[in-house]
Coordinates of C-alpha atoms in Angstrom, one line a residue:
X293 CA 0.0 0.0 0.0
X294 CA -0.7 3.0 0.0
X295 CA -2.0 5.0 -3.0
X296 CA -2.5 4.5 -6.8
X297 CA -3.5 6.8 -9.5
X298 CA -3.5 6.2 -13.3
X299 CA -4.6 8.2 -16.3
X300 CA -5.2 7.4 -20.0
X301 CA -6.0 10.4 -22.2
X302 CA -5.8 11.9 -25.7
X303 CA -3.3 14.4 -24.4
X304 CA -0.3 14.7 -22.0
X305 CA -1.3 13.5 -18.5
X306 CA 1.8 14.5 -16.5
X307 CA 0.2 17.3 -14.5
X308 CA -3.0 15.3 -13.8
X309 CA -0.9 12.3 -12.6
X310 CA 1.2 14.6 -10.4
X311 CA -1.8 16.3 -8.9
X312 CA -3.5 12.9 -8.4
X313 CA -0.5 11.7 -6.4
X314 CA -0.5 15.0 -4.4
X315 CA -4.1 14.4 -3.5
X316 CA -3.2 10.9 -2.2
X317 CA -0.5 12.2 0.2
X318 CA -3.0 12.2 3.1
X319 CA -3.0 8.4 3.0
X320 CA 0.5 8.3 4.4
X321 CA 3.5 7.0 2.5
X322 CA 7.3 6.8 2.5
X323 CA 8.3 6.8 -1.2
X324 CA 6.8 7.8 -4.6
X325 CA 7.1 7.0 -8.3
X326 CA 5.6 7.5 -11.8
X327 CA 5.7 5.7 -15.1
X328 CA 4.8 6.8 -18.6
X329 CA 4.9 5.1 -22.0
X330 CA 6.8 6.9 -24.8
X331 CA 7.6 5.4 -28.1
X332 CA 7.0 1.9 -26.9
X333 CA 9.3 2.3 -23.9
X334 CA 8.8 3.2 -20.2
X335 CA 10.0 6.4 -18.6
X336 CA 10.1 5.8 -14.9
X337 CA 11.2 8.1 -12.0
X338 CA 10.9 7.3 -8.3
X339 CA 12.5 8.0 -5.0
X340 CA 12.2 8.0 -1.2
X341 CA 10.5 10.8 0.6
X342 CA 7.5 13.1 0.2
X343 CA 6.3 13.9 -3.3
X344 CA 7.7 17.4 -3.4
X345 CA 11.1 16.2 -2.1
X346 CA 11.4 13.6 -4.7
X347 CA 10.1 15.9 -7.4
X348 CA 12.9 18.4 -6.6
X349 CA 15.4 15.6 -7.3
X350 CA 13.9 13.9 -10.4
X351 CA 11.4 16.5 -11.8
X352 CA 8.3 14.3 -12.4
X353 CA 6.9 17.0 -14.8
X354 CA 9.6 16.3 -17.3
X355 CA 8.0 13.0 -17.9
X356 CA 5.5 13.1 -20.8
X357 CA 2.9 10.8 -22.2
X358 CA -0.8 10.3 -22.8
X359 CA -0.9 7.4 -20.4
X360 CA 0.8 7.0 -17.0
X361 CA 0.8 5.4 -13.5
X362 CA 1.7 6.9 -10.2
X363 CA 2.1 5.4 -6.7
X364 CA 2.9 6.4 -3.2
X365 CA 4.2 3.5 -1.1
X366 CA 3.8 2.7 2.6
X367 CA 6.3 -0.1 3.0
X368 CA 5.2 -3.7 3.9
X369 CA 7.7 -5.9 2.1
X370 CA 11.2 -4.5 1.9
X371 CA 12.8 -1.4 3.4
X372 CA 12.2 2.2 2.5
X373 CA 14.6 2.4 -0.5
X374 CA 14.4 3.7 -4.1
X375 CA 14.7 0.1 -5.3
X376 CA 11.6 -0.9 -3.4
X377 CA 9.6 2.1 -4.6
X378 CA 7.0 1.5 -7.2
X379 CA 6.5 1.1 -10.2
X380 CA 8.2 -2.3 -10.7
X381 CA 9.0 -3.9 -14.1
X382 CA 9.6 -7.4 -15.5
X383 CA 12.9 -8.7 -17.0
X384 CA 12.3 -7.2 -20.4
X385 CA 11.1 -3.8 -19.2
X386 CA 7.8 -4.3 -21.0
X387 CA 5.4 -4.6 -18.0
X388 CA 5.1 -1.9 -15.3
X389 CA 3.1 -2.5 -12.1
X390 CA 2.0 -0.5 -9.1
X391 CA 0.3 -2.3 -6.2
X392 CA -1.5 -1.8 -2.9
X393 CA -2.0 -4.9 -0.7
X394 CA -0.1 -7.9 0.3
X395 CA 0.7 -11.0 -1.9
X396 CA 0.7 -13.8 0.7
X397 CA 2.3 -16.4 -1.5
X398 CA 4.9 -14.1 -3.1
X399 CA 7.8 -16.1 -1.6
X400 CA 6.7 -19.3 -3.3
X401 CA 6.0 -17.5 -6.5
X402 CA 9.4 -15.7 -6.4
X403 CA 11.2 -19.0 -5.9
X404 CA 9.4 -20.6 -8.8
X405 CA 10.1 -17.7 -11.1
X406 CA 13.7 -17.5 -10.1
X407 CA 14.2 -21.1 -11.1
X408 CA 12.8 -20.2 -14.5
X409 CA 15.4 -17.5 -14.9
X410 CA 13.7 -14.4 -13.7
X411 CA 15.9 -11.8 -12.1
X412 CA 14.5 -9.7 -9.2
X413 CA 15.6 -6.1 -8.5
X414 CA 13.7 -5.3 -5.3
X415 CA 12.6 -7.0 -2.0
X416 CA 8.9 -6.3 -2.6
X417 CA 6.1 -8.7 -3.2
X418 CA 4.9 -6.4 -6.0
X419 CA 7.7 -7.2 -8.4
X420 CA 6.6 -10.8 -8.4
X421 CA 3.4 -9.7 -10.2
X422 CA 5.3 -8.1 -13.1
X423 CA 7.4 -11.3 -13.6
X424 CA 4.4 -13.6 -13.2
X425 CA 2.5 -11.7 -16.0
X426 CA 5.7 -11.9 -18.1
X427 CA 5.9 -15.6 -17.6
X428 CA 2.3 -16.1 -18.7
X429 CA 2.6 -13.7 -21.7
X430 CA 4.4 -16.3 -23.9
X431 CA 2.0 -17.3 -26.6
X432 CA -1.0 -15.4 -24.9
X433 CA -2.7 -12.1 -25.4
X434 CA -2.1 -9.5 -22.7
X435 CA -5.6 -10.0 -21.1
X436 CA -5.1 -13.8 -21.1
X437 CA -1.7 -13.4 -19.4
X438 CA -3.0 -11.1 -16.8
X439 CA -5.9 -13.4 -15.9
X440 CA -3.6 -16.4 -15.8
X441 CA -1.2 -14.6 -13.5
X442 CA -3.8 -13.3 -11.1
X443 CA -5.3 -16.8 -10.7
X444 CA -2.0 -17.8 -9.1
X445 CA -1.9 -14.9 -6.7
X446 CA -3.1 -15.3 -3.1
X447 CA -3.7 -12.2 -1.0
X448 CA -4.9 -8.7 -1.5
X449 CA -4.1 -6.4 -4.4
X450 CA -5.1 -3.2 -6.1
X451 CA -3.1 -3.1 -9.3
X452 CA -2.3 -0.6 -12.0
X453 CA -0.5 -2.1 -15.0
X454 CA 1.0 -0.8 -18.2
X455 CA 2.3 -2.8 -21.1
X456 CA 4.9 -1.0 -23.3
X457 CA 3.4 -2.7 -26.4
X458 CA -0.1 -1.5 -25.5
X459 CA 0.4 2.3 -25.3
X460 CA -3.3 3.2 -25.4
X461 CA -4.5 0.8 -22.6
X462 CA -4.4 1.2 -18.9
X463 CA -5.1 -2.1 -17.0
X464 CA -6.4 -2.4 -13.4
X465 CA -7.3 -5.2 -11.1
X466 CA -8.5 -5.6 -7.5
X467 CA -9.0 -8.1 -4.8
X468 CA -9.6 -7.1 -1.1
X469 CA -8.0 -3.7 -1.7
X470 CA -9.8 -0.6 -2.9
X471 CA -9.6 0.6 -6.5
X472 CA -12.0 2.7 -8.5
X473 CA -12.4 3.9 -12.1
X474 CA -13.1 7.6 -12.9
X475 CA -14.7 8.5 -16.1
X476 CA -13.8 11.8 -17.8
X477 CA -14.1 13.4 -21.2
X478 CA -11.6 11.8 -23.6
X479 CA -9.7 10.5 -20.6
X480 CA -10.3 7.9 -17.9
X481 CA -8.7 7.3 -14.5
X482 CA -8.0 4.6 -11.9
X483 CA -7.4 5.6 -8.3
X484 CA -7.3 4.3 -4.7
X485 CA -10.0 6.7 -3.7
X486 CA -12.4 9.4 -4.9
X487 CA -10.6 12.6 -3.5
X488 CA -7.5 11.9 -5.6
X489 CA -9.4 12.4 -8.9
X490 CA -12.3 14.6 -7.7
X491 CA -10.8 17.6 -9.5
X492 CA -11.3 15.8 -12.8
X493 CA -14.4 13.7 -12.5
X494 CA -17.2 12.8 -10.2
X495 CA -18.3 9.8 -12.3
X496 CA -17.1 6.7 -10.5
X497 CA -17.2 2.9 -11.1
X498 CA -16.3 0.6 -8.2
X499 CA -14.4 -2.5 -9.0
X500 CA -15.3 -5.7 -7.1
X501 CA -13.0 -8.4 -5.9
X502 CA -11.3 -10.4 -8.7
X503 CA -12.2 -8.1 -11.4
X504 CA -9.9 -6.7 -14.2
X505 CA -10.5 -3.4 -16.0
X506 CA -9.1 -2.3 -19.3
X507 CA -9.3 1.5 -19.9
X508 CA -8.7 3.6 -23.0
X509 CA -9.2 7.3 -23.3
X510 CA -12.8 6.8 -24.6
X511 CA -14.1 3.8 -22.7
X512 CA -13.6 0.9 -20.4
X513 CA -14.4 -2.8 -20.1
X514 CA -14.5 -5.0 -16.9
X515 CA -14.0 -8.8 -16.8
X516 CA -13.7 -11.4 -14.1
X517 CA -10.7 -13.8 -13.9
X518 CA -12.4 -16.2 -16.4
X519 CA -12.8 -13.5 -19.0
X520 CA -16.6 -13.0 -18.5
X521 CA -17.6 -9.4 -19.2
X522 CA -19.2 -7.5 -16.2
X523 CA -21.7 -4.7 -16.5
X524 CA -20.9 -1.9 -14.1
X525 CA -23.0 0.9 -12.7
X526 CA -21.6 4.5 -12.9
X527 CA -22.0 6.4 -9.6
X528 CA -22.1 10.2 -9.3
X529 CA -20.3 11.6 -6.3
X530 CA -21.8 14.7 -4.9
X531 CA -18.7 16.0 -2.9
X532 CA -17.5 19.3 -4.2
X533 CA -14.0 19.9 -5.4
X534 CA -13.6 22.5 -2.7
X535 CA -14.3 19.9 0.0
X536 CA -11.0 18.2 -0.7
X537 CA -9.0 21.5 -0.6
X538 CA -7.7 23.5 2.4
X539 CA -9.7 26.6 1.7
X540 CA -7.4 29.0 3.5
X541 CA -6.7 26.8 6.6
X542 CA -3.1 26.0 7.4
X543 CA -3.9 22.2 7.6
X544 CA -6.7 19.9 6.6
X545 CA -7.0 18.7 10.2
X546 CA -7.8 22.2 11.4
X547 CA -10.3 22.8 8.6
X548 CA -12.0 19.5 9.4
X549 CA -12.2 20.3 13.1
X550 CA -14.0 23.6 12.2
X551 CA -16.3 21.8 9.7
X552 CA -17.9 19.7 12.5
X553 CA -20.9 21.9 13.1
X554 CA -21.8 21.7 9.4
X555 CA -21.0 17.9 9.3
X556 CA -23.2 17.2 12.2
X557 CA -26.0 19.3 10.7
X558 CA -25.7 17.4 7.4
X559 CA -25.8 14.1 9.3
X560 CA -29.0 15.1 11.0
X561 CA -30.6 16.6 8.0
X562 CA -34.0 15.1 7.1
X563 CA -33.5 12.2 9.5
X564 CA -35.5 13.7 12.4
X565 CA -39.2 13.8 11.4
X566 CA -42.0 14.5 14.0
X567 CA -40.0 13.1 16.9
X568 CA -39.0 10.0 14.9
X569 CA -35.8 8.9 13.3
X570 CA -36.0 8.0 9.6
X571 CA -32.9 6.8 7.8
X572 CA -32.5 6.5 4.0
X573 CA -33.5 3.5 1.9
X574 CA -30.1 1.9 2.5
X575 CA -31.3 1.2 6.1
X576 CA -34.1 -1.4 5.7
X577 CA -33.9 -3.3 9.1
X578 CA -37.5 -3.9 10.0
X579 CA -39.1 -2.8 13.3
X580 CA -39.9 -6.4 14.0
X581 CA -36.2 -7.4 13.7
X582 CA -35.1 -4.4 15.8
X583 CA -37.6 -5.4 18.5
X584 CA -36.2 -8.9 18.7
X585 CA -32.5 -8.0 18.8
X586 CA -31.0 -9.7 21.9
X587 CA -27.4 -8.5 21.3
X588 CA -25.3 -6.1 19.3
X589 CA -21.7 -6.6 18.4
X590 CA -19.7 -3.6 17.0
X591 CA -16.5 -4.2 15.1
X592 CA -14.1 -1.3 14.3
X593 CA -10.5 -0.1 14.4
X594 CA -8.7 2.9 15.8
X595 CA -10.9 6.0 16.2
X596 CA -14.0 4.2 15.0
X597 CA -13.4 1.7 17.8
X598 CA -13.7 4.6 20.3
X599 CA -16.9 5.7 18.6
X600 CA -18.1 2.1 19.1
X601 CA -17.5 2.3 22.8
X602 CA -19.7 5.4 23.0
X603 CA -22.3 3.5 21.1
X604 CA -22.1 0.6 23.5
X605 CA -22.9 2.9 26.4
X606 CA -25.9 4.3 24.7
X607 CA -27.3 1.0 23.4
X608 CA -27.1 -0.5 26.8
X609 CA -28.1 2.5 28.9
X610 CA -31.0 3.7 26.8
X611 CA -32.1 0.9 24.4
X612 CA -31.3 -1.8 27.0
X613 CA -29.6 -4.0 24.4
X614 CA -26.5 -6.0 25.6
X615 CA -23.6 -4.7 23.4
X616 CA -20.0 -5.8 22.8
X617 CA -17.3 -3.8 21.1
X618 CA -14.6 -5.8 19.3
X619 CA -11.4 -4.8 17.6
X620 CA -12.0 -6.0 14.1
X621 CA -8.5 -7.4 13.9
X622 CA -9.2 -9.7 16.8
X623 CA -12.8 -10.5 16.0
X624 CA -11.9 -11.9 12.5
X625 CA -9.8 -14.7 14.1
X626 CA -12.2 -15.6 16.9
X627 CA -15.0 -18.1 16.9
X628 CA -17.7 -15.6 17.6
X629 CA -21.0 -16.8 19.2
X630 CA -23.5 -15.1 16.9
X631 CA -27.1 -16.0 16.2
X632 CA -30.1 -14.7 14.2
X633 CA -31.0 -12.3 17.1
X634 CA -27.6 -10.6 16.9
X635 CA -26.9 -7.4 14.9
X636 CA -23.3 -6.8 13.9
X637 CA -22.4 -3.2 13.2
X638 CA -19.2 -2.2 11.4
X639 CA -17.9 1.3 11.8
X640 CA -15.4 2.7 9.3
X641 CA -14.7 6.2 8.0
X642 CA -13.3 5.0 4.7
X643 CA -15.2 1.8 4.3
X644 CA -11.9 0.2 3.2
X645 CA -10.3 -0.8 6.5
X646 CA -9.0 -4.4 5.7
X647 CA -9.6 -5.8 9.2
X648 CA -13.1 -4.4 9.4
X649 CA -14.0 -5.8 6.0
X650 CA -12.7 -9.2 7.1
X651 CA -14.6 -9.1 10.4
X652 CA -17.8 -8.2 8.5
X653 CA -17.3 -11.1 6.1
X654 CA -16.7 -13.4 9.1
X655 CA -19.9 -12.3 10.8
X656 CA -21.9 -12.9 7.6
X657 CA -20.9 -16.5 7.6
X658 CA -23.1 -16.9 10.7
X659 CA -26.1 -15.6 8.8
X660 CA -26.5 -12.6 11.0
X661 CA -27.8 -9.1 9.9
X662 CA -25.0 -6.6 9.3
X663 CA -25.1 -2.8 9.4
X664 CA -22.3 -0.5 8.4
X665 CA -21.8 3.1 9.6
X666 CA -19.6 4.7 7.0
X667 CA -18.6 8.0 5.4
X668 CA -17.8 6.9 1.8
X669 CA -20.7 6.0 -0.5
X670 CA -20.0 2.8 -2.5
X671 CA -17.0 1.7 -0.4
X672 CA -16.3 -2.0 0.1
X673 CA -17.9 -2.2 3.6
X674 CA -21.1 -0.6 2.3
X675 CA -21.3 -3.1 -0.6
X676 CA -21.1 -6.2 1.6
X677 CA -23.4 -5.0 4.5
X678 CA -27.1 -5.8 4.5
X679 CA -27.8 -2.2 5.6
X680 CA -26.0 1.1 5.7
X681 CA -26.1 4.5 7.5
X682 CA -23.9 7.2 6.0
X683 CA -22.3 9.8 8.2
X684 CA -22.2 12.7 5.7
X685 CA -19.0 14.2 7.0
X686 CA -17.7 14.9 3.5
X687 CA -14.1 14.1 2.5
X688 CA -11.7 13.8 5.4
X689 CA -8.2 14.3 4.2
X690 CA -6.2 14.7 7.4
X691 CA -4.9 11.3 8.6
X692 CA -6.1 11.9 12.2
X693 CA -9.9 11.5 12.1
X694 CA -12.0 14.4 13.5
X695 CA -15.3 15.2 11.8
X696 CA -15.8 11.5 10.8
X697 CA -15.6 10.6 14.5
X698 CA -18.2 13.1 15.7
X699 CA -20.6 12.2 12.9
X700 CA -20.2 8.6 13.8
X701 CA -21.3 9.5 17.3
X702 CA -24.2 11.4 15.9
X703 CA -25.4 8.4 13.9
X704 CA -25.0 6.1 16.9
X705 CA -27.1 8.6 18.9
X706 CA -29.8 8.6 16.2
X707 CA -29.8 4.9 16.1
X708 CA -30.1 4.7 19.9
X709 CA -33.2 6.9 19.7
X710 CA -34.7 4.7 17.0
X711 CA -34.1 1.5 18.9
X712 CA -35.3 3.0 22.2
X713 CA -38.6 4.2 20.6
X714 CA -39.2 0.9 18.8
X715 CA -38.4 -1.2 21.9
X716 CA -40.3 1.3 24.2
X717 CA -37.4 1.6 26.6
X718 CA -37.8 5.4 26.8
X719 CA -41.1 7.4 27.0
X720 CA -42.1 10.1 24.6
X721 CA -40.8 12.9 26.7
X722 CA -37.4 11.2 27.0
X723 CA -37.3 10.7 23.2
X724 CA -38.3 14.4 22.7
X725 CA -35.5 15.5 25.0
X726 CA -33.0 13.4 23.2
X727 CA -34.0 14.9 19.8
X728 CA -34.0 18.5 21.2
X729 CA -30.5 17.8 22.6
X730 CA -29.0 16.6 19.3
X731 CA -30.6 19.5 17.4
X732 CA -28.6 21.9 19.6
X733 CA -25.3 20.3 18.9
X734 CA -24.2 22.1 15.7
X735 CA -24.6 25.6 17.4
X736 CA -23.0 24.3 20.6
X737 CA -20.0 22.9 18.7
X738 CA -19.5 26.4 17.2
X739 CA -19.4 27.9 20.7
X740 CA -16.7 25.3 21.7
X741 CA -14.7 26.3 18.6
X742 CA -14.9 29.9 19.8
X743 CA -12.8 28.9 22.8
X744 CA -9.9 28.0 20.6
X745 CA -7.7 30.8 22.0
X746 CA -7.8 29.3 25.4
X747 CA -6.9 25.9 24.0
X748 CA -4.0 27.4 22.1
X749 CA -2.8 28.9 25.3
X750 CA -2.7 25.5 27.0
X751 CA -0.8 24.1 23.9
X752 CA 1.8 26.8 24.1
X753 CA 2.4 26.1 27.8
X754 CA 2.7 22.3 27.6
X755 CA 3.8 21.4 24.1
X756 CA 7.2 20.4 25.4
X757 CA 5.9 17.8 27.9
X758 CA 6.9 14.2 27.1
X759 CA 3.9 12.4 28.5
X760 CA 0.2 13.1 29.1
X761 CA -2.6 11.3 30.8
X762 CA -6.3 11.5 29.8
X763 CA -9.0 10.5 32.2
X764 CA -12.8 10.1 31.8
X765 CA -15.7 8.1 33.2
X766 CA -18.8 6.5 31.7
X767 CA -19.6 7.7 28.2
X768 CA -16.5 10.0 28.4
X769 CA -14.0 7.2 29.0
X770 CA -13.8 6.6 25.2
X771 CA -13.3 10.3 24.8
X772 CA -10.2 10.1 27.0
X773 CA -9.0 7.3 24.8
X774 CA -9.7 9.3 21.6
X775 CA -8.1 12.5 23.0
X776 CA -4.9 10.6 23.9
X777 CA -4.9 8.9 20.5
X778 CA -5.1 12.3 18.7
X779 CA -2.2 13.6 20.7
X780 CA -0.1 10.5 19.9
X781 CA -1.0 10.5 16.2
X782 CA -0.1 14.1 15.3
X783 CA 2.4 15.3 17.9
X784 CA 4.3 12.0 18.6
X785 CA 4.0 12.7 22.4
X786 CA 3.2 9.6 24.5
X787 CA -0.3 9.8 25.9
X788 CA -2.6 7.3 27.5
X789 CA -6.4 7.3 28.1
X790 CA -7.8 5.7 31.2
X791 CA -11.1 5.4 33.1
X792 CA -10.5 7.9 35.9
X793 CA -11.0 5.4 38.7
X794 CA -8.4 3.1 37.2
X795 CA -5.8 5.8 37.7
X796 CA -5.2 4.3 41.1
X797 CA -4.2 1.0 39.6
X798 CA -0.9 2.1 38.1
X799 CA -0.9 5.4 36.2
X800 CA -1.0 7.4 39.4
X801 CA 2.6 6.5 39.9
X802 CA 3.5 8.6 36.9
X803 CA 1.9 11.8 38.0
X804 CA 4.2 14.6 39.0
X805 CA 4.6 18.4 38.4
X806 CA 5.7 17.6 34.8
X807 CA 2.6 15.5 33.8
X808 CA -0.3 17.2 32.1
X809 CA -3.5 15.4 33.1
X810 CA -6.6 16.1 31.0
X811 CA -9.8 15.3 32.9
X812 CA -13.2 15.1 31.1
X813 CA -15.6 16.3 33.8
X814 CA -19.0 17.3 32.5
X815 CA -21.7 17.7 35.1
X816 CA -23.9 14.6 35.3
X817 CA -25.9 12.5 37.8
X818 CA -23.7 9.5 37.4
X819 CA -20.0 10.0 38.2
X820 CA -19.4 13.8 38.6
X821 CA -18.5 13.7 42.3
X822 CA -16.3 10.8 41.7
X823 CA -14.4 12.7 39.0
X824 CA -14.0 15.6 41.4
X825 CA -12.3 13.2 43.7
X826 CA -10.0 11.9 40.9
X827 CA -9.0 15.5 40.2
X828 CA -8.1 16.0 43.9
X829 CA -5.9 12.9 43.7
X830 CA -4.1 14.3 40.7
X831 CA -3.7 17.7 42.3
X832 CA -2.3 16.2 45.5
X833 CA 0.6 14.8 43.4
X834 CA 1.3 18.0 41.6
X835 CA -0.1 17.1 38.2
X836 CA -1.0 19.8 35.8
X837 CA -4.8 19.6 35.5
X838 CA -6.6 20.6 32.2
X839 CA -10.3 20.0 32.7
X840 CA -13.2 19.8 30.3
X841 CA -16.2 21.0 32.2
X842 CA -19.8 22.2 31.8
X843 CA -20.3 26.0 31.5
X844 CA -20.7 27.5 35.0
X845 CA -19.1 24.7 36.9
X846 CA -17.3 26.3 39.8
X847 CA -16.2 23.1 41.6
X848 CA -14.0 22.0 38.7
X849 CA -12.6 25.5 38.4
X850 CA -11.5 25.4 42.1
X851 CA -9.5 22.3 41.5
X852 CA -8.1 22.5 37.9
X853 CA -5.2 24.7 36.7
X854 CA -7.0 25.2 33.3
X855 CA -10.7 24.7 32.5
X856 CA -12.1 24.5 29.0
X857 CA -15.9 24.8 29.1
X858 CA -18.5 23.0 27.0
X859 CA -22.2 23.9 26.8
X860 CA -24.8 22.2 28.9
X861 CA -26.7 19.4 27.2
X862 CA -27.7 15.8 27.9
X863 CA -25.0 13.6 29.4
X864 CA -25.2 11.3 26.4
X865 CA -24.2 14.2 24.2
X866 CA -21.3 15.4 26.3
X867 CA -19.0 13.1 24.4
X868 CA -19.5 15.0 21.1
X869 CA -18.9 18.3 22.8
X870 CA -15.9 17.1 24.9
X871 CA -13.8 15.7 22.1
X872 CA -13.5 19.0 20.1
X873 CA -11.3 20.8 22.6
X874 CA -9.1 17.7 22.7
X875 CA -8.8 17.6 18.9
X876 CA -7.8 21.3 19.0
X877 CA -5.3 20.7 21.8
X878 CA -3.6 17.9 19.9
X879 CA -3.6 20.0 16.7
X880 CA -2.0 23.1 18.3
X881 CA 0.6 21.1 20.2
X882 CA 1.6 19.2 17.0
X883 CA 1.7 22.5 15.0
X884 CA 3.8 24.2 17.7
X885 CA 6.3 21.2 17.5
X886 CA 6.4 21.6 13.7
X887 CA 4.9 18.2 13.0
X888 CA 3.5 17.2 9.6
X889 CA -0.1 17.4 11.0
X890 CA -2.0 16.1 8.0
X891 CA 0.5 13.3 7.3
X892 CA 2.0 11.9 10.5
X893 CA 4.9 9.6 10.2
X894 CA 4.2 5.9 9.7
X895 CA 0.4 6.4 9.6
X896 CA -2.0 5.8 6.8
X897 CA -5.5 7.3 6.4
X898 CA -7.0 4.1 5.2
X899 CA -5.3 0.9 6.5
X900 CA -6.1 -1.5 3.6
X901 CA -3.8 -4.3 4.8
X902 CA -3.7 -6.4 7.9

């Protein structure tokens, strides 16, 4: 992995290919490369580092051609070297390949090909594909050789392939790794995701597993591995070009933090009707089924896993449904106990997270109903789920998730209202209060953003601290986890999130005058007084207390060194309000340290391999 873009046109594509790669940078990568066909030969340039750094050395825009491939690599097989950067070629320099995914049987294939005389230049699994196609090309047409080669490949792949002797054709294939086709005027594209080509087209075709596409500048065909032609639907993406640009903000992350009031409003739009929750046609779970649910299992990774923990609290507390939250990477290898009265929910911003896709497929083997909560229309997870709820956050370019997280929380909240109403676990007044509460959130989030100067002040005071502790209770324990994750991701400062009461079982030993401790302490009827006690324990050990508290809370102010206030709302909505100051705190600390906020080291936006 990490990103692919390809173009075939009736004119020079170098700028479009370069811009497409630039739009893929948010996915995270360590090296980059491009390939064009000119006069029946490949022109290839590649190197280690960011796109602009490598461009200064090799000048990608000197490459010319009406067809080309680009790739940004996040290393899996082989070190971060120029030799291992994509594209890779065969022995005769006639086949050029870029690849996302992992070829699980590459070692056996490499041994077999080496015995047949093939010479390998890199340490990657990708290069095997170029040689495997070459081996099958003898006596066969290009399409036949490609199909024969891919039938021998085990594992995941998204492939862009050029043949020097086919200068007007761009080939693509996928299996368990995302790849799309974009349709333009006198030009067509392949790409890992929509934002990379959104400046040129919003007409998208989604490739399915074990499909091969052949693109020319004026059309495309798709086949399965047996050569059977597949009819494909063209989807229109309604994201604007501007939504994938910074629009005057210093970083995408900051822009996306500030977009959250709008993102929440869009997520709620037309879904609340006369005190009822109505989702779109993609959500077709019947009231009868929802009444009979005896258990919910949520699978997710990273930030989405933290959203799932908030969902668990709401489903159990309000809808009275036993709920379990599983790391998708663990669930997929367990023998889960699922039955027809279990609903499995998958949460993913991109809809392409490999472990979450695998977990969802595993769940479906048991015949259970599956529901995905996702931000990207037409993504892999949405295509394999029985039902879907979209979050409507718009493109999220920054690697550290912000608006996708809060819109996931909003969807889980709406789903809780729906379940509670159908199952009659809440009365009409309680339902009405919940709906009124969520309707306030967009404006309340704006008021939190208006406190950014105070958050910046905290960042400037403590950006040089080496460790931080985040504490929360109840529905805000997952917010402590998410706040700590944000700081780790973008600033590279060690931070841990804990339930506040668990501080006594180890972390308290770390607290001293150099330790910032962020405590999420909204006023509630559940644990508020206990959290005040936890703050006192931190204070007694000299910890630097930064508290998130409800407007007007004087008790927290007496105890904390810094207080960032959030508006008063229902306790179940405090998590959406409390995370925004923590996102801003992480952002400002990272920016103060000079980090690459939108592209943190070693991280990828969409983790499409195990």
